[in-house]
Short mmCIF file of C-alpha atoms in Angstrom, two decimals:
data_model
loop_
_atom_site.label_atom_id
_atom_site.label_comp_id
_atom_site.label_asym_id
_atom_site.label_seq_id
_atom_site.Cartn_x
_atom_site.Cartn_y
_atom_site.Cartn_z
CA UNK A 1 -18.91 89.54 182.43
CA UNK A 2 -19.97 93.10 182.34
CA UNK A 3 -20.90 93.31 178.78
CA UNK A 4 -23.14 89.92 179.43
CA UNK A 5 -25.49 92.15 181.63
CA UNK A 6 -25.34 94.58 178.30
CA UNK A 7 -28.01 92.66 176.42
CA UNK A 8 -30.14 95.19 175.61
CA UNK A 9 -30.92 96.34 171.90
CA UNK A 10 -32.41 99.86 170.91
CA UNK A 11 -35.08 98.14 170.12
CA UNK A 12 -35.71 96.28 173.38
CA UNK A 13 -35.56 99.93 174.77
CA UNK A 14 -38.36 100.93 172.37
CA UNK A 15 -40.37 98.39 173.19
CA UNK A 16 -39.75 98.33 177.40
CA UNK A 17 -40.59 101.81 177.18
CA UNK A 18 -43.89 101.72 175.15
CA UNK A 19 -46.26 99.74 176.52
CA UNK A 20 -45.05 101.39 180.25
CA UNK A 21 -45.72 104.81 178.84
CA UNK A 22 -48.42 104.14 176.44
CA UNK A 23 -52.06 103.09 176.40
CA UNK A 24 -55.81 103.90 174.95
CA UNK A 25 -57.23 106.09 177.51
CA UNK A 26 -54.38 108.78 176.28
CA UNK A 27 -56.02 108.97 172.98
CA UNK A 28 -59.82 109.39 174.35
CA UNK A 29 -58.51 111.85 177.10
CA UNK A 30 -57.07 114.08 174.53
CA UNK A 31 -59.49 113.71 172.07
CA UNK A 32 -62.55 114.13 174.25
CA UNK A 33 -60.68 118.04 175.22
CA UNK A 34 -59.57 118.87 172.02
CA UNK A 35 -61.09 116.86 168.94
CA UNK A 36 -59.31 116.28 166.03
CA UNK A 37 -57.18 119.30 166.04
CA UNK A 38 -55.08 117.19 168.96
CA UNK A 39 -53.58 115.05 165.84
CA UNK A 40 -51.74 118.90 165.74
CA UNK A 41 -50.67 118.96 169.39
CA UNK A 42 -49.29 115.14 169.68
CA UNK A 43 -46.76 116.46 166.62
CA UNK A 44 -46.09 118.88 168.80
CA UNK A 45 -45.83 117.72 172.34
CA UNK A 46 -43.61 114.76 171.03
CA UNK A 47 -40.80 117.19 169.25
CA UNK A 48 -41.13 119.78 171.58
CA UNK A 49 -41.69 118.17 175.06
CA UNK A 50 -41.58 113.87 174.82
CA UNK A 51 -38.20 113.52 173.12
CA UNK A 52 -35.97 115.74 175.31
CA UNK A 53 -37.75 114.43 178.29
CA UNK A 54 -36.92 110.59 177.49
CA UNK A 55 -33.25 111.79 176.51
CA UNK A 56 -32.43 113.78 179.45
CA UNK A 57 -34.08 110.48 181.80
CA UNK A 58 -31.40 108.56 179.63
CA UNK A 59 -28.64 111.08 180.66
CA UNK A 60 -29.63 110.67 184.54
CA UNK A 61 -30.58 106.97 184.70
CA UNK A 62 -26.68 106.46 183.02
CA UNK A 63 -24.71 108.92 185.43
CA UNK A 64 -26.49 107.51 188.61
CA UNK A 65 -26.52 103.91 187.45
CA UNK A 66 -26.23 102.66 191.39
CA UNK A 67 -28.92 104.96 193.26
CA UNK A 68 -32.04 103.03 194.02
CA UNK A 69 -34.41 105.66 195.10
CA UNK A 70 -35.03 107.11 190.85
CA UNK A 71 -35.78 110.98 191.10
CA UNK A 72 -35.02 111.61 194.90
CA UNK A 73 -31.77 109.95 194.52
CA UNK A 74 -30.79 112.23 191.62
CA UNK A 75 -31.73 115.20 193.02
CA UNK A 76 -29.63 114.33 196.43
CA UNK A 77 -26.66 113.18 194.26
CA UNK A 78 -26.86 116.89 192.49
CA UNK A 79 -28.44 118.82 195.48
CA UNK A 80 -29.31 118.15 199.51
CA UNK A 81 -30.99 115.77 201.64
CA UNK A 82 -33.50 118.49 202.24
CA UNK A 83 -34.47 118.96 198.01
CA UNK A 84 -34.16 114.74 197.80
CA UNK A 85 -36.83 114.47 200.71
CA UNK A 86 -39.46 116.89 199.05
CA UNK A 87 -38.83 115.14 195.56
CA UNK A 88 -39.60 111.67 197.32
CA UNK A 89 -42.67 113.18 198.78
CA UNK A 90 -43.90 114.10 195.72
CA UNK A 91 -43.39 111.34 193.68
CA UNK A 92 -45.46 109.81 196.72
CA UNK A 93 -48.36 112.44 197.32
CA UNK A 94 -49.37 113.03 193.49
CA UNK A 95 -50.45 109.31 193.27
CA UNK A 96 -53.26 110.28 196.07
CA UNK A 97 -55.54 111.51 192.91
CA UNK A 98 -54.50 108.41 190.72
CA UNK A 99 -55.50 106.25 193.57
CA UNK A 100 -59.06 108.01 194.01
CA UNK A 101 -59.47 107.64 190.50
CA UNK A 102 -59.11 103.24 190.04
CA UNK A 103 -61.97 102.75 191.85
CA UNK A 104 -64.22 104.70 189.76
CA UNK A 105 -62.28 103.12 186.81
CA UNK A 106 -62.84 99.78 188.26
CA UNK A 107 -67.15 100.21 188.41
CA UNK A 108 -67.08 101.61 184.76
CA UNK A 109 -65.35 98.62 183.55
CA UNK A 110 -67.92 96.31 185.26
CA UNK A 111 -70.38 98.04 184.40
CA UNK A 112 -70.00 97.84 180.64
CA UNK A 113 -69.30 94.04 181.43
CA UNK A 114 -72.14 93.11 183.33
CA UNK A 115 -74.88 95.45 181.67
CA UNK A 116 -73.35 96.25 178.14
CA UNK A 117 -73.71 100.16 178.41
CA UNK A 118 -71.98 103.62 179.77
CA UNK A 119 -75.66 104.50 181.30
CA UNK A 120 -73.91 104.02 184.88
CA UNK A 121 -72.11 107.26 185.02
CA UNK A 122 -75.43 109.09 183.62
CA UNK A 123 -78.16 107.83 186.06
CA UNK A 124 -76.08 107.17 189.79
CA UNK A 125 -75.60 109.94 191.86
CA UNK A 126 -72.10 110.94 192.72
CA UNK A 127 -72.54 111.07 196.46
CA UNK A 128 -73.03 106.99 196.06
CA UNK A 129 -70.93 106.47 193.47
CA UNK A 130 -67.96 107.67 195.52
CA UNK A 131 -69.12 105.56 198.58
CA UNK A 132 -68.72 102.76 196.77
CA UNK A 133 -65.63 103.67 195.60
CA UNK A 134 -64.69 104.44 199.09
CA UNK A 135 -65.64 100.82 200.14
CA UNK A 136 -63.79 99.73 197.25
CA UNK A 137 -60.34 101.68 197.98
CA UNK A 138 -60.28 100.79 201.33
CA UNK A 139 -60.65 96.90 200.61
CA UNK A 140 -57.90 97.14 198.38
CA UNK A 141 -55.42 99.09 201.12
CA UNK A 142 -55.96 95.83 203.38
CA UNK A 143 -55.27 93.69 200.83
CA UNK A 144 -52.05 95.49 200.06
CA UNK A 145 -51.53 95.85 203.49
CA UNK A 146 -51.08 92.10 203.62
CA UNK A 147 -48.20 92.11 201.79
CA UNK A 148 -50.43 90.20 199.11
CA UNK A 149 -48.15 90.67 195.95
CA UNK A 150 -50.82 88.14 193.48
CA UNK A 151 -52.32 91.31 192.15
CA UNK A 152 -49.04 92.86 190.87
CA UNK A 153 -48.91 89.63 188.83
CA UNK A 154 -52.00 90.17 186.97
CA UNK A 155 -50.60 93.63 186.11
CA UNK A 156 -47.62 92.47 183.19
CA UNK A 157 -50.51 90.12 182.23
CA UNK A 158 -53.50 93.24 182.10
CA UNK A 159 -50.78 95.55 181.04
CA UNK A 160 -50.01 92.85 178.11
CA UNK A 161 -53.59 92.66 176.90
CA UNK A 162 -54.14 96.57 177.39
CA UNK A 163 -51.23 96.74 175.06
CA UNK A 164 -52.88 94.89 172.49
CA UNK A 165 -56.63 96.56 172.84
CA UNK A 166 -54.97 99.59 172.26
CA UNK A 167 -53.26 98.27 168.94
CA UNK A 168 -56.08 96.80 167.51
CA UNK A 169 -58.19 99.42 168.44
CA UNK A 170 -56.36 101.69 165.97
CA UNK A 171 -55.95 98.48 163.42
CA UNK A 172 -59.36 98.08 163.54
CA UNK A 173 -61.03 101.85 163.58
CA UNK A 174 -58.85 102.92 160.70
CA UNK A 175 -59.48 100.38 158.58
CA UNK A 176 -63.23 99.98 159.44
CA UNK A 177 -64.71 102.60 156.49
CA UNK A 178 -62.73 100.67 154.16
CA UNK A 179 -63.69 97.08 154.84
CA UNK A 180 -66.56 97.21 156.53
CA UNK A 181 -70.35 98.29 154.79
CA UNK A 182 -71.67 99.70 158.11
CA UNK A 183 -68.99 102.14 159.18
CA UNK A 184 -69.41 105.80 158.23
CA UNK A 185 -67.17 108.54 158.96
CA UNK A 186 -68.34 110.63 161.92
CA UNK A 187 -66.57 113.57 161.26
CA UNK A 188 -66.94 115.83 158.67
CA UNK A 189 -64.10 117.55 156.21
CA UNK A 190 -61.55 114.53 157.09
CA UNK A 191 -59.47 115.49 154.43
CA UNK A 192 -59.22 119.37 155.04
CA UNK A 193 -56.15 120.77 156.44
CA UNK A 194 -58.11 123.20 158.84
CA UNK A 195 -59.73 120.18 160.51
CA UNK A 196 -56.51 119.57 162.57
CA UNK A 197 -55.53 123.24 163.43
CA UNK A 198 -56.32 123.71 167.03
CA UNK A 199 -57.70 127.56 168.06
CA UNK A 200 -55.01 128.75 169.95
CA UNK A 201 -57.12 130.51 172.49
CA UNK A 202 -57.24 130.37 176.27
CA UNK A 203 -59.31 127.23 176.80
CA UNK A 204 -56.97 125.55 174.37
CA UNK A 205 -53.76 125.63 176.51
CA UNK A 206 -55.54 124.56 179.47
CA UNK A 207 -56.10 121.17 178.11
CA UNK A 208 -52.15 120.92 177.22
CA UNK A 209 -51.28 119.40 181.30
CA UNK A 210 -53.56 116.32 179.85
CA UNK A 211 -51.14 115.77 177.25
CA UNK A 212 -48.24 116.43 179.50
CA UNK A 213 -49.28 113.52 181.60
CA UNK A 214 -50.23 111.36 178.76
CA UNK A 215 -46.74 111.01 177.77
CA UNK A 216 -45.30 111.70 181.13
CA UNK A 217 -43.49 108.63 183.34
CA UNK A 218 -40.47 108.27 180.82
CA UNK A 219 -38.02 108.20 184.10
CA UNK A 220 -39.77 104.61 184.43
CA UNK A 221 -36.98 103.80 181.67
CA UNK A 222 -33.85 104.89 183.33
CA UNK A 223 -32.62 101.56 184.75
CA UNK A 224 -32.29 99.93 181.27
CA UNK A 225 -30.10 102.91 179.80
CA UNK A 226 -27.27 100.82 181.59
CA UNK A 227 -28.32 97.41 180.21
CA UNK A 228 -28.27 98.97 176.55
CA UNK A 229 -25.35 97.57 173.96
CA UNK A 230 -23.90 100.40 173.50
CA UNK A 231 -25.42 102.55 175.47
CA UNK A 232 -24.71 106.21 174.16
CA UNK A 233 -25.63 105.50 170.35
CA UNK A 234 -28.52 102.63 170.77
CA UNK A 235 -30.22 104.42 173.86
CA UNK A 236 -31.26 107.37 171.88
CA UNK A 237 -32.22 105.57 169.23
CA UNK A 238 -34.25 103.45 171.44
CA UNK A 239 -36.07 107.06 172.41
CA UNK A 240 -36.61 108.54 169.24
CA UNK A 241 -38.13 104.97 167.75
CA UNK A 242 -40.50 105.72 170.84
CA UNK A 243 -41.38 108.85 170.25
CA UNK A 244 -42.09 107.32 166.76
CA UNK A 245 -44.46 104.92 168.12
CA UNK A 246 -46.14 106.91 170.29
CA UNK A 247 -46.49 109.51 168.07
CA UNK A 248 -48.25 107.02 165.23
CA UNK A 249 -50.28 105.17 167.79
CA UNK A 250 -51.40 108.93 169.14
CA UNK A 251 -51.89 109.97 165.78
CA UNK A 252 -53.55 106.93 164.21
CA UNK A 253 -55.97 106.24 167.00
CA UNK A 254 -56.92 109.79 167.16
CA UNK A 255 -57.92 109.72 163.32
CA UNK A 256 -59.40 106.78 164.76
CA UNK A 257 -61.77 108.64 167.36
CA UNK A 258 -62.40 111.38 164.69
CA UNK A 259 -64.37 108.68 162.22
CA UNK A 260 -66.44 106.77 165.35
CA UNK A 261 -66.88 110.76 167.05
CA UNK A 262 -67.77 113.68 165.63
CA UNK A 263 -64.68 116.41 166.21
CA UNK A 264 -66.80 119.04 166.92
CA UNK A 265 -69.94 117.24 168.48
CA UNK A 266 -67.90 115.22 170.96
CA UNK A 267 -70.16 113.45 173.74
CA UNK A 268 -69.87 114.60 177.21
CA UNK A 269 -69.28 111.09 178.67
CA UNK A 270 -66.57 110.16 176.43
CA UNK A 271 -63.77 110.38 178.84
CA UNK A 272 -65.10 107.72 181.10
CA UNK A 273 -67.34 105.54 178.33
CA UNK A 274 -65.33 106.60 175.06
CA UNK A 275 -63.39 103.81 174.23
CA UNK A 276 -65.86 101.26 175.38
CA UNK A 277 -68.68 103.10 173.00
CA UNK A 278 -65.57 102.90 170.39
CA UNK A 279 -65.24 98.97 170.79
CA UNK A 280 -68.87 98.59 170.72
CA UNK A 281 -69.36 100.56 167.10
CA UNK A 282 -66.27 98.40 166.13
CA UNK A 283 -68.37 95.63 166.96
CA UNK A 284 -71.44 96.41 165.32
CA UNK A 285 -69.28 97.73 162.05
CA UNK A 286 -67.22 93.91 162.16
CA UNK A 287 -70.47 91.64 163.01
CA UNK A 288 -69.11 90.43 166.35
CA UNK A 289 -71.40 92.45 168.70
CA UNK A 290 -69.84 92.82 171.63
CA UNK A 291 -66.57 90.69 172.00
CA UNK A 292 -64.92 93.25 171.66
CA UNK A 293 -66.33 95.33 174.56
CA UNK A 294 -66.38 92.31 176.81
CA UNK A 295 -62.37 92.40 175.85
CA UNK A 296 -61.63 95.51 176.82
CA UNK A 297 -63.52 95.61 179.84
CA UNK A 298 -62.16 92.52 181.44
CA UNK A 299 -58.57 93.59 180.54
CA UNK A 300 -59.11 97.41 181.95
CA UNK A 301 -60.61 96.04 185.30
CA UNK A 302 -57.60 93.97 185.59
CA UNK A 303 -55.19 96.81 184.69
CA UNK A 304 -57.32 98.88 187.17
CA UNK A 305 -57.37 96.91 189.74
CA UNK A 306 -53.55 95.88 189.61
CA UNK A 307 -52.26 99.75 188.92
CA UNK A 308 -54.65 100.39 192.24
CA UNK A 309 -52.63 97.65 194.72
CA UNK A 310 -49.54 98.56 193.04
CA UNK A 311 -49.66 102.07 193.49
CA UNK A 312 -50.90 101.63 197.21
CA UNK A 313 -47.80 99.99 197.82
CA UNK A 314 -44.58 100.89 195.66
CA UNK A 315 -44.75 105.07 196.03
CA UNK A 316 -45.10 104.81 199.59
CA UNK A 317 -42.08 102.30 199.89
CA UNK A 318 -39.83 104.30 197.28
CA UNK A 319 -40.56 107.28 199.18
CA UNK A 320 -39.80 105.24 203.06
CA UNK A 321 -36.80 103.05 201.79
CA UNK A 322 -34.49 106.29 201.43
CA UNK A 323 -36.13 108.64 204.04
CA UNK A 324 -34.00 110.69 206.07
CA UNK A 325 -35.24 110.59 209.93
CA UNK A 326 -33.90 114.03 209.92
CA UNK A 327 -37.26 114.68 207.43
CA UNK A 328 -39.82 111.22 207.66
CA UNK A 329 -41.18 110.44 211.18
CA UNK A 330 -39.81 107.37 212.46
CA UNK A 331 -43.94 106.32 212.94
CA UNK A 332 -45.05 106.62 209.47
CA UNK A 333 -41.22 104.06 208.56
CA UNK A 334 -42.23 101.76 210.75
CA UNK A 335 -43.17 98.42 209.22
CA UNK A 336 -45.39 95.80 210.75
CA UNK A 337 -44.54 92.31 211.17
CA UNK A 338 -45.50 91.81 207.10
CA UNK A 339 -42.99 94.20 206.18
CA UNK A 340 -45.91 96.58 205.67
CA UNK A 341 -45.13 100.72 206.75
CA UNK A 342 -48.70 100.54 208.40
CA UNK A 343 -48.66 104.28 209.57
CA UNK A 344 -48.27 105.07 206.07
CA UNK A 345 -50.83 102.96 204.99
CA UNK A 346 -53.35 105.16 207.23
CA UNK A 347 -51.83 108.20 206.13
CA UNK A 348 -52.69 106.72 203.15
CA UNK A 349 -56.04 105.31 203.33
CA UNK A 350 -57.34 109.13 205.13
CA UNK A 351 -56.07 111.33 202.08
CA UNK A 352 -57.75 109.26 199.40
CA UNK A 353 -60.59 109.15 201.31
CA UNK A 354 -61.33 112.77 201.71
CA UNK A 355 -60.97 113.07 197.71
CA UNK A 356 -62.60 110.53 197.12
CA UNK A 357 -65.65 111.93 199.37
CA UNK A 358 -65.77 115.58 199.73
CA UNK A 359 -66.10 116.67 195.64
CA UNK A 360 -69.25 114.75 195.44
CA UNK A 361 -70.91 116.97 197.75
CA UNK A 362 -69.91 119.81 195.18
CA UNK A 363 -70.08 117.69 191.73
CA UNK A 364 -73.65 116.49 191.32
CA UNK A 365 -72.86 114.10 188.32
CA UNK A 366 -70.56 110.85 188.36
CA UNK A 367 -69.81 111.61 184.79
CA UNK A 368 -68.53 115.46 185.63
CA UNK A 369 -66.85 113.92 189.04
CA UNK A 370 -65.01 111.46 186.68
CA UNK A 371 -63.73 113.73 184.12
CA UNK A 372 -62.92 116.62 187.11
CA UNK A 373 -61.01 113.84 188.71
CA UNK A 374 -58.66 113.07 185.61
CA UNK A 375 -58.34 116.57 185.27
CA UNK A 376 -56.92 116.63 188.99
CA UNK A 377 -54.21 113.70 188.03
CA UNK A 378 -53.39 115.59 184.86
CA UNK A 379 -52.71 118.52 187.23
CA UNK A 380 -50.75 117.15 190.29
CA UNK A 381 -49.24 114.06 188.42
CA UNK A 382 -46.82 116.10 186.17
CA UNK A 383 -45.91 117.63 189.56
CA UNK A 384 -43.25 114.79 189.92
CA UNK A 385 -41.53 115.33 186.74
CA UNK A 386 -40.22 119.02 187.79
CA UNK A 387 -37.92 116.99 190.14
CA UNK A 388 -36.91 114.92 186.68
CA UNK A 389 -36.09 118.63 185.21
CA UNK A 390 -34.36 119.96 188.12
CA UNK A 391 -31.99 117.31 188.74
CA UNK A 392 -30.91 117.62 184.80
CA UNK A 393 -30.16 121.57 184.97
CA UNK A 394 -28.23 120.82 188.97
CA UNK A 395 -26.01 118.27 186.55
CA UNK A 396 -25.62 120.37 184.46
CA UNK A 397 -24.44 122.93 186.45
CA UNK A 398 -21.43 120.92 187.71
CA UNK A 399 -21.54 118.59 184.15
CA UNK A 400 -17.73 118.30 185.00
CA UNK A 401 -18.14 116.26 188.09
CA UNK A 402 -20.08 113.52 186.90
CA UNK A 403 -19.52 110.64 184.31
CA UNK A 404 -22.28 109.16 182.24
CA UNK A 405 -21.57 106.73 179.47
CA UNK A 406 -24.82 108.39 177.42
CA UNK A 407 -24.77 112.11 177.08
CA UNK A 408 -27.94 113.88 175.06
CA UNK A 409 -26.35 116.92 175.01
CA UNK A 410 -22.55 117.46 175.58
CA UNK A 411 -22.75 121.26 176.17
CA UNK A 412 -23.52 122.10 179.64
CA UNK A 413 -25.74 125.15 178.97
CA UNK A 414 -27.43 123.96 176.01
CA UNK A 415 -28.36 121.10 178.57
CA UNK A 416 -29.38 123.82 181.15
CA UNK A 417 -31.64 125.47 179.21
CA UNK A 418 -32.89 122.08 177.83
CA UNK A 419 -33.97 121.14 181.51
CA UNK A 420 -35.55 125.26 182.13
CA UNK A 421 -37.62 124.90 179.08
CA UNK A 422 -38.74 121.49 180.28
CA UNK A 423 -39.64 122.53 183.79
CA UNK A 424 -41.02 126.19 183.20
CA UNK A 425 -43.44 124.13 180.05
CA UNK A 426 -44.51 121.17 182.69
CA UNK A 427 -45.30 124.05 185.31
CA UNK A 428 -47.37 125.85 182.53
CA UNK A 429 -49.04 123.44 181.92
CA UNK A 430 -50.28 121.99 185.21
CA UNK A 431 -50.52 125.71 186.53
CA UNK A 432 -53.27 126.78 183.62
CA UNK A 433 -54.57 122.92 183.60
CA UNK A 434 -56.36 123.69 187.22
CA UNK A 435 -58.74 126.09 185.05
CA UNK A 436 -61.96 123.61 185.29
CA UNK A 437 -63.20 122.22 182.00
CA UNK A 438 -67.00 123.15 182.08
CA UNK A 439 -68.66 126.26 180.90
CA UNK A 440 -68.82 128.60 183.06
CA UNK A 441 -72.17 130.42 182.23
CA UNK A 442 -73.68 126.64 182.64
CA UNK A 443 -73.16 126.12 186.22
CA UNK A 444 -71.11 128.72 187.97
CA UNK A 445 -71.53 127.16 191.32
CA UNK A 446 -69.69 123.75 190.00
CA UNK A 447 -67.33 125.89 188.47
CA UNK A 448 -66.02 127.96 191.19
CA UNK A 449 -65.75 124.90 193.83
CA UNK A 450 -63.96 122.87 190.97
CA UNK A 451 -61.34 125.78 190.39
CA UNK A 452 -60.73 125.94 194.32
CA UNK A 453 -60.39 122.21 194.59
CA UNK A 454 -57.92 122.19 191.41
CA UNK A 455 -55.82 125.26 193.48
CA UNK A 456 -56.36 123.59 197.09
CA UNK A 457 -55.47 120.25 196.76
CA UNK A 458 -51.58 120.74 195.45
CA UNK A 459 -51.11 123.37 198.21
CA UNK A 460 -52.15 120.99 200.92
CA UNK A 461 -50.11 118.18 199.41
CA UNK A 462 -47.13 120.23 199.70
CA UNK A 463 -48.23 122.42 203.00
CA UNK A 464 -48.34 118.30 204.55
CA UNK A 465 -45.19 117.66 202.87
CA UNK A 466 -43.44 120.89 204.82
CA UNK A 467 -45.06 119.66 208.10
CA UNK A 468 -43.61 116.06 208.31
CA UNK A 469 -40.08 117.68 208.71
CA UNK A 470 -41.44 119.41 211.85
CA UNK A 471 -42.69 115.83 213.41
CA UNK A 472 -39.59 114.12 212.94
CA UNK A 473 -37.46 117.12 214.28
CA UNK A 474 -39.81 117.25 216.88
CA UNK A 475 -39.17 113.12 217.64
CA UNK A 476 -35.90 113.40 217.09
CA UNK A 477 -35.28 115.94 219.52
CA UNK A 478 -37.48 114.07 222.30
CA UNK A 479 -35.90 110.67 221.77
CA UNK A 480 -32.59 112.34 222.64
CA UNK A 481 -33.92 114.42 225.88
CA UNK A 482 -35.31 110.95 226.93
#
């Protein structure tokens, strides 16, 4: 009977695993930073970073095959309550940026739909931009607050056909010079070597915590490592096919971006309009005009707007479902008569609110306020995956007391030092990502409050994460006096 639950193949794995991890905006994040010289850094960031990161999720999703709660449940297995509650509250509080992000995501999409262009994050200013986002956000919370679960739905089938955009983007943008008359190569000196070295200067590795979180959200994967066949050879299999495919797709579609964009005059709005430009130049190059934009955009306002309700709603009840009332108030676990942990749907609905409203009134431009708020996910989002590192060096550390049918590395302080590199790269990373990403001789003013935003917002995530613990004491100790 056991082995009957044991139907997964490596391949399966591969697959699971892909289209959760993977997905079109990765390439035209990472291209839009660093050009074509970021074909250089996926090599890199998949051997260096991607691989051990899946493996060791592998090594902790099979040792704590019955604990519920993912990261928080690994690091209370291997540490205390105290390190578990802090690792919940992260994996909670860095989806606060993601969330203030969908909206503007969301008004993009429609408006290539509706009006066929990017000029929307050019002309609006991003004082009303953000209100309407606001608006937006806050319409969504009560729908999720209702327990409405139709939206999650749409998300396999959005995630599905974002899946496929993302393939036949690179299908059809490789092949375009060759079987198309229209399509030209964009960038210059394709076929020299030096096109895809990257300067390894400062700005450089403060772009790397955009990669990080491109191919972050592997521990996603570790509840099939114990539905594998064979779990210890055909799960890292499974991984390293991944890596494969992530690596080509990162690869291909950024050779991709390189003929449509020119590497080294890359446009300023191409984080938030780049891959609808890309479909529409696809279009023009394949005679279709713009099916293909139409596509994409319906599919990415579905995928927005499901990845918004969904993320509402599953952090917060990951983080409640295993909270200690020695650490969570018992106000922000108590559920309404929907099932619905109302109080922290307010807590909620007032910190994504305040980013979604106070950097306008700093960031002039929607386009700058779009590309400064992916910045801000690439910085706090990796944030979750030190807890992923940590609890991998704490098992190692006692490897003897646990039993995992999949081990990635058998040596306890090769495995340590496995998880330190790991950790000490993903805090790199997110530490020299909060250097802003616009010149600073252009606007020093924009500059300066982006870098203190970047520095601010992590410290008060955390600084609100110490002061819950003092509530609930607090509580605790007047429910007992009374």
């Amino acid at each position: 009977m056991a082995d009957s639950k044991k139907q997964l193949r490596w391949f399966n794995v591969a697959l699971i695993a892909f289209v959760a991890v993977w997905g079109l905006g990765n390439v035209v994040n990472n291209y839009a930073q660093q050009g074509l010289s970021v074909i250089t850094s996926w090599i890199l960031i998949m051997l260096l970073y991607f691989v051990p990161y899946a493996m060791i999720v592998g090594q902790l999703g099979s040792t704590f095959k019955d604990a519920n709660g993912g990261v928080s449940s690994w690091i209370k297995q291997t540490s205390t309550k105290k390190l578990a509650y802090f690792a919940a509250w992260t994996y909670w509080v860095v989806h606060v940026p993601y969330l203030a992000q969908k909206p503007q995501g969301i008004l993009i999409a429609l408006s290539w739909l509706f009006k066929g262009n990017g000029n929307f994050v050019n002309e609006v200013p991003a004082m009303t931009v953000s209100l309407i986002c606001l608006v937006l956000f806050l319409l969504f919370l009560w729908v999720a607050a209702r327990g409405l679960t139709t939206l999650n739905r749409i998300g396999s089938l959005a995630g599905t056909a974002m899946f496929i955009m993302s393939i036949l983007f690179i299908i059809l943008a490789v092949s375009a010079p060759l079987i198309t008359k229209g399509a030209h190569i964009a960038t210059p000196d394709m076929g020299k070597l030096s096109t895809y070295l990257p300067k390894w200067n400062f700005n450089y590795f403060t772009t790397i915590s955009m990669l990080v979180f491109a191919v972050g959200g592997a521990e996603k994967i570790s509840p099939y490592v114990n539905n594998t066949k064979h779990a210890s050879k055909e799960f890292p299999l499974g991984m390293l096919v991944l890596a494969g495919m992530v690596a080509l797709c990162a690869i291909l579609g950024s050779f991709g971006m390189g003929m449509l964009f020119n590497s080294s005059h890359i446009p300023t709005d191409l984080m938030a309009n780049g891959a609808y430009e890309a479909f529409a130049k696809l279009g023009g190059f394949y005679h279709v005009g713009p099916v293909f934009v139409i596509l994409y955009a319906i599919a990415n306002t579905m995928a927005q707007i499901s990845a918004l309700a969904f993320s509402i709603d599953a952090p917060l009840k990951i983080m409640l479902a295993d909270a200690d009332p020695e650490y969570v108030p018992n106000k922000l676990a108590k559920l309404n008569k929907r099932g619905t942990p109302i109080n922290g749907y307010y807590m909620t609905g007032i910190l994504v609110s305040i980013l979604i409203i106070v950097p306008a009134l700093g960031i002039g431009s929607m386009n700058e306020l779009y590309k400064w708020l992916l910045n801000l996910n690439s910085i706090v989002m990796p944030l979750r995956y030190l807890w992923v590192f940590l609890a991998y060096m704490l098992l190692n550390k006692h490897l003897e007391r646990y039993h995992s049918e999949y081990m990635f590395l058998k040596n306890k302080t090769a495995g340590y030092i496995v998880g330190a590199w790991c950790f000490f790269f993903t805090a790199f990373a997110c530490i020299l990502g909060m250097v802003p990403k616009i010149e600073y001789a252009a606007n020093p003013g924009s500059w300066w409050f982006q870098l203190i935003l970047n520095i601010v917002t992590p410290i008060a995530f955390i600084a609100l994460g110490l002061i819950l613990p003092v509530i609930a004491r607090r509580q605790n100790k007047e429910m007992l006096q009374g």
